[in-house]
Short mmCIF file of the C-alpha atoms (twelve columns), coordinates in Angstrom:
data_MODEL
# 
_entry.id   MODEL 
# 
loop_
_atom_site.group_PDB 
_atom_site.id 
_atom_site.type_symbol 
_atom_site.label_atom_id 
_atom_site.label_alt_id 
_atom_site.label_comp_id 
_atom_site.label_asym_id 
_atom_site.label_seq_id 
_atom_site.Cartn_x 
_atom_site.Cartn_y 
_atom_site.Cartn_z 
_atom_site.pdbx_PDB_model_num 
ATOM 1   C CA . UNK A 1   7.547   11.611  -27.221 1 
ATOM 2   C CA . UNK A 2   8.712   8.122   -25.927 1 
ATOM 3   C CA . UNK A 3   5.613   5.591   -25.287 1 
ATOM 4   C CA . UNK A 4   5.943   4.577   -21.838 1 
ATOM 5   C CA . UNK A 5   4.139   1.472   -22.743 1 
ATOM 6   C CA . UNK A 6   5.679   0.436   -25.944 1 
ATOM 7   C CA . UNK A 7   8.242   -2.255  -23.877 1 
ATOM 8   C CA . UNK A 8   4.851   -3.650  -23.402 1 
ATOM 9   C CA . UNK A 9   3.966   -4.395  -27.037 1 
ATOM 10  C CA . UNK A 10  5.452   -8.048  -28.744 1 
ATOM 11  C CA . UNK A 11  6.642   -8.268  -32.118 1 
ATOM 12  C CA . UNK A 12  5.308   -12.072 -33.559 1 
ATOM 13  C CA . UNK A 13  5.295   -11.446 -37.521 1 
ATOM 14  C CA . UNK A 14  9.155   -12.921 -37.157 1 
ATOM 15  C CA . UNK A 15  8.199   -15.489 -34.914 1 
ATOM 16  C CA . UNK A 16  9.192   -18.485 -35.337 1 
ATOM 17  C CA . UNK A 17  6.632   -21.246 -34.431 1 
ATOM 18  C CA . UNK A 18  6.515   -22.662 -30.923 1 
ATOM 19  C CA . UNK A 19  7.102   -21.122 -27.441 1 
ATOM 20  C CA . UNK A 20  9.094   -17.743 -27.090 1 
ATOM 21  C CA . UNK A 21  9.979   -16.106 -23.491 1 
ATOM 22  C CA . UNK A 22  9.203   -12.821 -22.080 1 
ATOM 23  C CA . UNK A 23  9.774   -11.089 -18.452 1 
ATOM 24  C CA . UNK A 24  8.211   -7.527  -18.026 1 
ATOM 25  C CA . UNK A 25  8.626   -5.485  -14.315 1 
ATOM 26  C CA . UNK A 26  5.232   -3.569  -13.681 1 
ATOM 27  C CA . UNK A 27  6.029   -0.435  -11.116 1 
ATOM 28  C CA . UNK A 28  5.177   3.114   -10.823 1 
ATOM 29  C CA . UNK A 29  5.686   4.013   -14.236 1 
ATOM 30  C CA . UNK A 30  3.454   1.408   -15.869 1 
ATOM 31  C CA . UNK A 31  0.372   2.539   -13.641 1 
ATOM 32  C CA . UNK A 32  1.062   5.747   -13.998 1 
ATOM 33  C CA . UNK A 33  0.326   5.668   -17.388 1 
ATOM 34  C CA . UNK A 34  -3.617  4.507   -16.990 1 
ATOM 35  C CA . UNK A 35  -5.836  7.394   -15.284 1 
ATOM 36  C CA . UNK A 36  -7.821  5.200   -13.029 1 
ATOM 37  C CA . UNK A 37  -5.220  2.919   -11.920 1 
ATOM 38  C CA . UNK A 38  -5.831  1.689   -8.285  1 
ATOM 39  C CA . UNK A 39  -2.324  0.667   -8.322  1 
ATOM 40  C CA . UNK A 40  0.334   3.590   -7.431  1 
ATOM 41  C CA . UNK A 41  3.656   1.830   -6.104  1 
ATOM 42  C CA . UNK A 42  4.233   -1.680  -7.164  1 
ATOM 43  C CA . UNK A 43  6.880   -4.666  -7.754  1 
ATOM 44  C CA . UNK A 44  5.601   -6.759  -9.786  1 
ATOM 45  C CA . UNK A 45  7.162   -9.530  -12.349 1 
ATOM 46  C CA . UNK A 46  5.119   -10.716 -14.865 1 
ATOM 47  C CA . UNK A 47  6.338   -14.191 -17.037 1 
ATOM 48  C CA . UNK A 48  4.928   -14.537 -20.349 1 
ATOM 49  C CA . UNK A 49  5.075   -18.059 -22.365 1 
ATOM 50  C CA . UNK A 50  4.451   -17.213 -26.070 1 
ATOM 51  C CA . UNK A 51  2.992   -19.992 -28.198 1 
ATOM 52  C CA . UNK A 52  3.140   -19.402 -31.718 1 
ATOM 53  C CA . UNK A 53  0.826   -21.891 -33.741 1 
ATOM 54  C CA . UNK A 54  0.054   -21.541 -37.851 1 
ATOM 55  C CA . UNK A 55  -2.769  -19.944 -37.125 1 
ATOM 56  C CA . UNK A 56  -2.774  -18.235 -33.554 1 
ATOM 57  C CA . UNK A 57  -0.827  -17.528 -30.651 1 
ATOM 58  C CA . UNK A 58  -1.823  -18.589 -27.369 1 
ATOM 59  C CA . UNK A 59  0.473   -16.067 -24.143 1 
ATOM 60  C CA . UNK A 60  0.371   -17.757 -20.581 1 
ATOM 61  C CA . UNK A 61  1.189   -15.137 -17.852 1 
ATOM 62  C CA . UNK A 62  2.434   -16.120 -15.072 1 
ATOM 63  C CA . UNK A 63  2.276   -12.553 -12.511 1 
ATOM 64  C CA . UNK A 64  3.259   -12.359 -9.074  1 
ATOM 65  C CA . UNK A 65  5.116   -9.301  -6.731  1 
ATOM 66  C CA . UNK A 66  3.246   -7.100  -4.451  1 
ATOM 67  C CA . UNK A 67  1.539   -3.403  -4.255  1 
ATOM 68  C CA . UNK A 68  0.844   -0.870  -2.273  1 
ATOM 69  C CA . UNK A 69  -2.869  -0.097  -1.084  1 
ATOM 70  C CA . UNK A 70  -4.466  1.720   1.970   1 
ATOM 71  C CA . UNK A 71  -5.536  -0.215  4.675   1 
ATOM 72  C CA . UNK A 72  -9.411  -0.009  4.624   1 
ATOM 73  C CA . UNK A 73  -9.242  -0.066  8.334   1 
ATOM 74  C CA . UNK A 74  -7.036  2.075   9.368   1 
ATOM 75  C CA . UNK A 75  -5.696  4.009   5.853   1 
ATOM 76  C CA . UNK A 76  -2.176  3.400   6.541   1 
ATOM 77  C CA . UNK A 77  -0.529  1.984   3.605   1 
ATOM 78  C CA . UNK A 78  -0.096  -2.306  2.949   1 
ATOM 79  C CA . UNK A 79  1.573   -4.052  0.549   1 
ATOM 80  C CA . UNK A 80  -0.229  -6.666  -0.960  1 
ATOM 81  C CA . UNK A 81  1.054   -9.928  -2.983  1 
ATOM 82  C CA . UNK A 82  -0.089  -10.338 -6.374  1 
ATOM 83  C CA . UNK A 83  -0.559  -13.835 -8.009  1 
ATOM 84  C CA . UNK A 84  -2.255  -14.268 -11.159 1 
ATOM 85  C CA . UNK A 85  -1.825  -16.977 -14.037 1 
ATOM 86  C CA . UNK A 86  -4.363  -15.762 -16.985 1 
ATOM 87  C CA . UNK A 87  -4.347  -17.149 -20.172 1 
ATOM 88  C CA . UNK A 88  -4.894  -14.850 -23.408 1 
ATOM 89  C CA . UNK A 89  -5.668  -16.086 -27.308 1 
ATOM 90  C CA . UNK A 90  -4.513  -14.250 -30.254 1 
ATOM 91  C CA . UNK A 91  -6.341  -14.837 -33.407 1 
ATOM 92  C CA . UNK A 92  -6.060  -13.555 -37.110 1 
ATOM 93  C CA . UNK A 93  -9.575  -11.887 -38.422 1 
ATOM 94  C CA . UNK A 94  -10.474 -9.127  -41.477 1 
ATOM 95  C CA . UNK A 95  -10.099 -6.472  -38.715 1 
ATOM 96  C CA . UNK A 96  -8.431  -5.980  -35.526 1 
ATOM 97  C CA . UNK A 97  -10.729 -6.701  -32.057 1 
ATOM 98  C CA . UNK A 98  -9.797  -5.775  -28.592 1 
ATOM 99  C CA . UNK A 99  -12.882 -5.826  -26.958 1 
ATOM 100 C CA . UNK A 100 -13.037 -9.463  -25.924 1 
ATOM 101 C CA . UNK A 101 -11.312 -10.188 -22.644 1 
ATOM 102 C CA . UNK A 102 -10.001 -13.992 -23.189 1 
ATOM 103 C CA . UNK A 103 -9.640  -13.615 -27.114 1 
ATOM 104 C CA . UNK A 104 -8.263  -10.717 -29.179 1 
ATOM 105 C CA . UNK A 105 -8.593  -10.692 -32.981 1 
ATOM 106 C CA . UNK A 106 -5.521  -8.845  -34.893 1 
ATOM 107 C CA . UNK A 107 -6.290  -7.715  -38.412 1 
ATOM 108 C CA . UNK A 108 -3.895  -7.953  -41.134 1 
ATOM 109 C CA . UNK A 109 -1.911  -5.135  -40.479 1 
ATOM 110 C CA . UNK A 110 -1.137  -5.715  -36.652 1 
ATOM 111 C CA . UNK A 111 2.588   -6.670  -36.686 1 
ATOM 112 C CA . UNK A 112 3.022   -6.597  -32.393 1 
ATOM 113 C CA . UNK A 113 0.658   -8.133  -29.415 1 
ATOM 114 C CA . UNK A 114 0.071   -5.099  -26.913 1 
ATOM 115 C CA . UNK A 115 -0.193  -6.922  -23.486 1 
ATOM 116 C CA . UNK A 116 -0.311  -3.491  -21.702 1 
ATOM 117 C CA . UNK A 117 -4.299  -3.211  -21.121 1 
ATOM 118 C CA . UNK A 118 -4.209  -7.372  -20.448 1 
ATOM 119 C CA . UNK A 119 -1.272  -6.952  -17.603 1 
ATOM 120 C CA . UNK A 120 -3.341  -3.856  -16.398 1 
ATOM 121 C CA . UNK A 121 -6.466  -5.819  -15.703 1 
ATOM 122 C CA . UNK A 122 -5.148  -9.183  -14.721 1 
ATOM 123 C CA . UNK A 123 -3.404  -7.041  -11.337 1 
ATOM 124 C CA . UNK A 124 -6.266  -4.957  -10.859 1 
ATOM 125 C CA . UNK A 125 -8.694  -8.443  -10.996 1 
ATOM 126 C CA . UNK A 126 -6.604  -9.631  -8.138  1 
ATOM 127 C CA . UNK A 127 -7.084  -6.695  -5.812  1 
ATOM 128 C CA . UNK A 128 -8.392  -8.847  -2.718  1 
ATOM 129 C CA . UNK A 129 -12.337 -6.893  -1.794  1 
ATOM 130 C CA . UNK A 130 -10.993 -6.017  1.363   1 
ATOM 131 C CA . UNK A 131 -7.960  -4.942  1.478   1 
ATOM 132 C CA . UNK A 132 -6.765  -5.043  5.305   1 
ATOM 133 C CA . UNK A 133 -3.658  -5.424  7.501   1 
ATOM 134 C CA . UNK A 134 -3.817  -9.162  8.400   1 
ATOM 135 C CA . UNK A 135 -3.425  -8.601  11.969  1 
ATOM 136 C CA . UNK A 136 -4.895  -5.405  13.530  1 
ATOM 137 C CA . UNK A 137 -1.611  -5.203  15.340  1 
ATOM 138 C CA . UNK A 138 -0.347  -3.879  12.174  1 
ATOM 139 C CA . UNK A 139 -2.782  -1.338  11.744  1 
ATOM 140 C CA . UNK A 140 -2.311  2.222   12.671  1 
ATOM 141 C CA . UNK A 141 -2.839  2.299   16.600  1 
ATOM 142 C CA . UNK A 142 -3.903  5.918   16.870  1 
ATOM 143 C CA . UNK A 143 -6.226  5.214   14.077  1 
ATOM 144 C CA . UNK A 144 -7.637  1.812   15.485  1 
ATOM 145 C CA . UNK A 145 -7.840  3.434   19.326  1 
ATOM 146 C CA . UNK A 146 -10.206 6.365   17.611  1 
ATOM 147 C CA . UNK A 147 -12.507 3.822   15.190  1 
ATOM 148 C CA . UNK A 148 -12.484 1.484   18.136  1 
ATOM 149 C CA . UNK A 149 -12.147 3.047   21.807  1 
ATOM 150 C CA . UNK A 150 -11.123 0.365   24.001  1 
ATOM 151 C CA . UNK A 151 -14.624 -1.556  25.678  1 
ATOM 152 C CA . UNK A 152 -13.095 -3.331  28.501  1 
ATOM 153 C CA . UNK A 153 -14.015 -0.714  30.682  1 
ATOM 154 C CA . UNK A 154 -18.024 -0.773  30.202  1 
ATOM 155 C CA . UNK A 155 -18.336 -4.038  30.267  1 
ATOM 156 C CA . UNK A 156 -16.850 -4.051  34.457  1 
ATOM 157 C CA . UNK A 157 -19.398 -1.160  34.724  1 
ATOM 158 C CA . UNK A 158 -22.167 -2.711  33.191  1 
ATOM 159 C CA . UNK A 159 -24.226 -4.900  36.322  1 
ATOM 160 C CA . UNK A 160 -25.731 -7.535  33.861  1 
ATOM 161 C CA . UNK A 161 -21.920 -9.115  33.652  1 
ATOM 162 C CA . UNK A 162 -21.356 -9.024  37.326  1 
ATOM 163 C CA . UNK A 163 -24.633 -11.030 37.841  1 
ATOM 164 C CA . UNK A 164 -23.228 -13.273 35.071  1 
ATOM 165 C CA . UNK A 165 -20.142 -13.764 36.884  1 
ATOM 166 C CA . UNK A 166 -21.684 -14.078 40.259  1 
ATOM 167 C CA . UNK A 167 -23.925 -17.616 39.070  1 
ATOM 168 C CA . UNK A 168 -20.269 -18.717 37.590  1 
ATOM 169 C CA . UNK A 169 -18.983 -18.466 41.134  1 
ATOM 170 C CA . UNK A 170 -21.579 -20.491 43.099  1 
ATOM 171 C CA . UNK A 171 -21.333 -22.969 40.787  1 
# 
């Protein structure tokens, strides 16, 4: 079968030295392709600045676009930018290393950079805690009238604000 993600992998043995350019779109089908993705429906660009050096490479991302979350207040759906700058060293060791989140080692062997799993993280890292409609305007209505039923009326009922108001008055 076709790797959905293989786009996502850079060739460097042919590299020359110095910096080398790289866009890459992140949508539905990129996502799709990790299981616990929190991101279904997305637009996102992602830059990438290659630095080749005799002995590493250094990749600057530069990601920004927007996705698609539910509202935590009201569960509607709300897109959300996405703006990230990470920085990621590649270095040369015995055997290949993957586990470190800021440097990965290749082994001898490796021939391309798979950015896939560093793209994936960097977007899910800036996932704002709460993710909410900026104005409540925006939110559902029926949902917002049902979480929060409208208080103006008990507070004309209630006889500890009419006292309130009454001191105001004489004043």
């Amino acid at each position: 079968g076709v790797d959905p993600l293989k786009e996502y992998r850079i060739p460097f043995m042919g590299l020359k030295i110095g910096s080398h350019n790289y866009n890459f779109k992140l949508g539905k089908a990129f996502f799709e392709c990790f299981e616990y993705s929190e991101i279904k429906v997305s637009d996102i660009n992602v830059s990438v600045e290659l630095e080749k050096m005799k002995n590493m490479i250094i990749l600057y991302f530069d990601i920004t676009g927007t996705i698609e979350v539910l509202c935590d207040r009201c569960s509607d759906k709300l897109q959300l930018p996405i703006r990230s700058n990470e920085k990621l060293i590649v270095k040369y060791g015995e055997e290949t290393n993957l586990e470190d989140d800021e440097v990965i080692i290749l082994g001898p062997s490796e021939f391309e950079i798979d950015i896939s799993q560093a793209l994936y993280e960097y977007c899910h890292l800036d996932i704002p805690g709460k993710r909410i409609h900026k104005n409540i305007s925006d939110c559902n209505k029926d949902v917002i009238d049902f979480i929060l039923p409208d208080e103006t009326e008990e507070s004309t009922m209630d006889p500890r604000w009419e006292a309130l108001r009454n001191i105001e008055k004489k004043n």
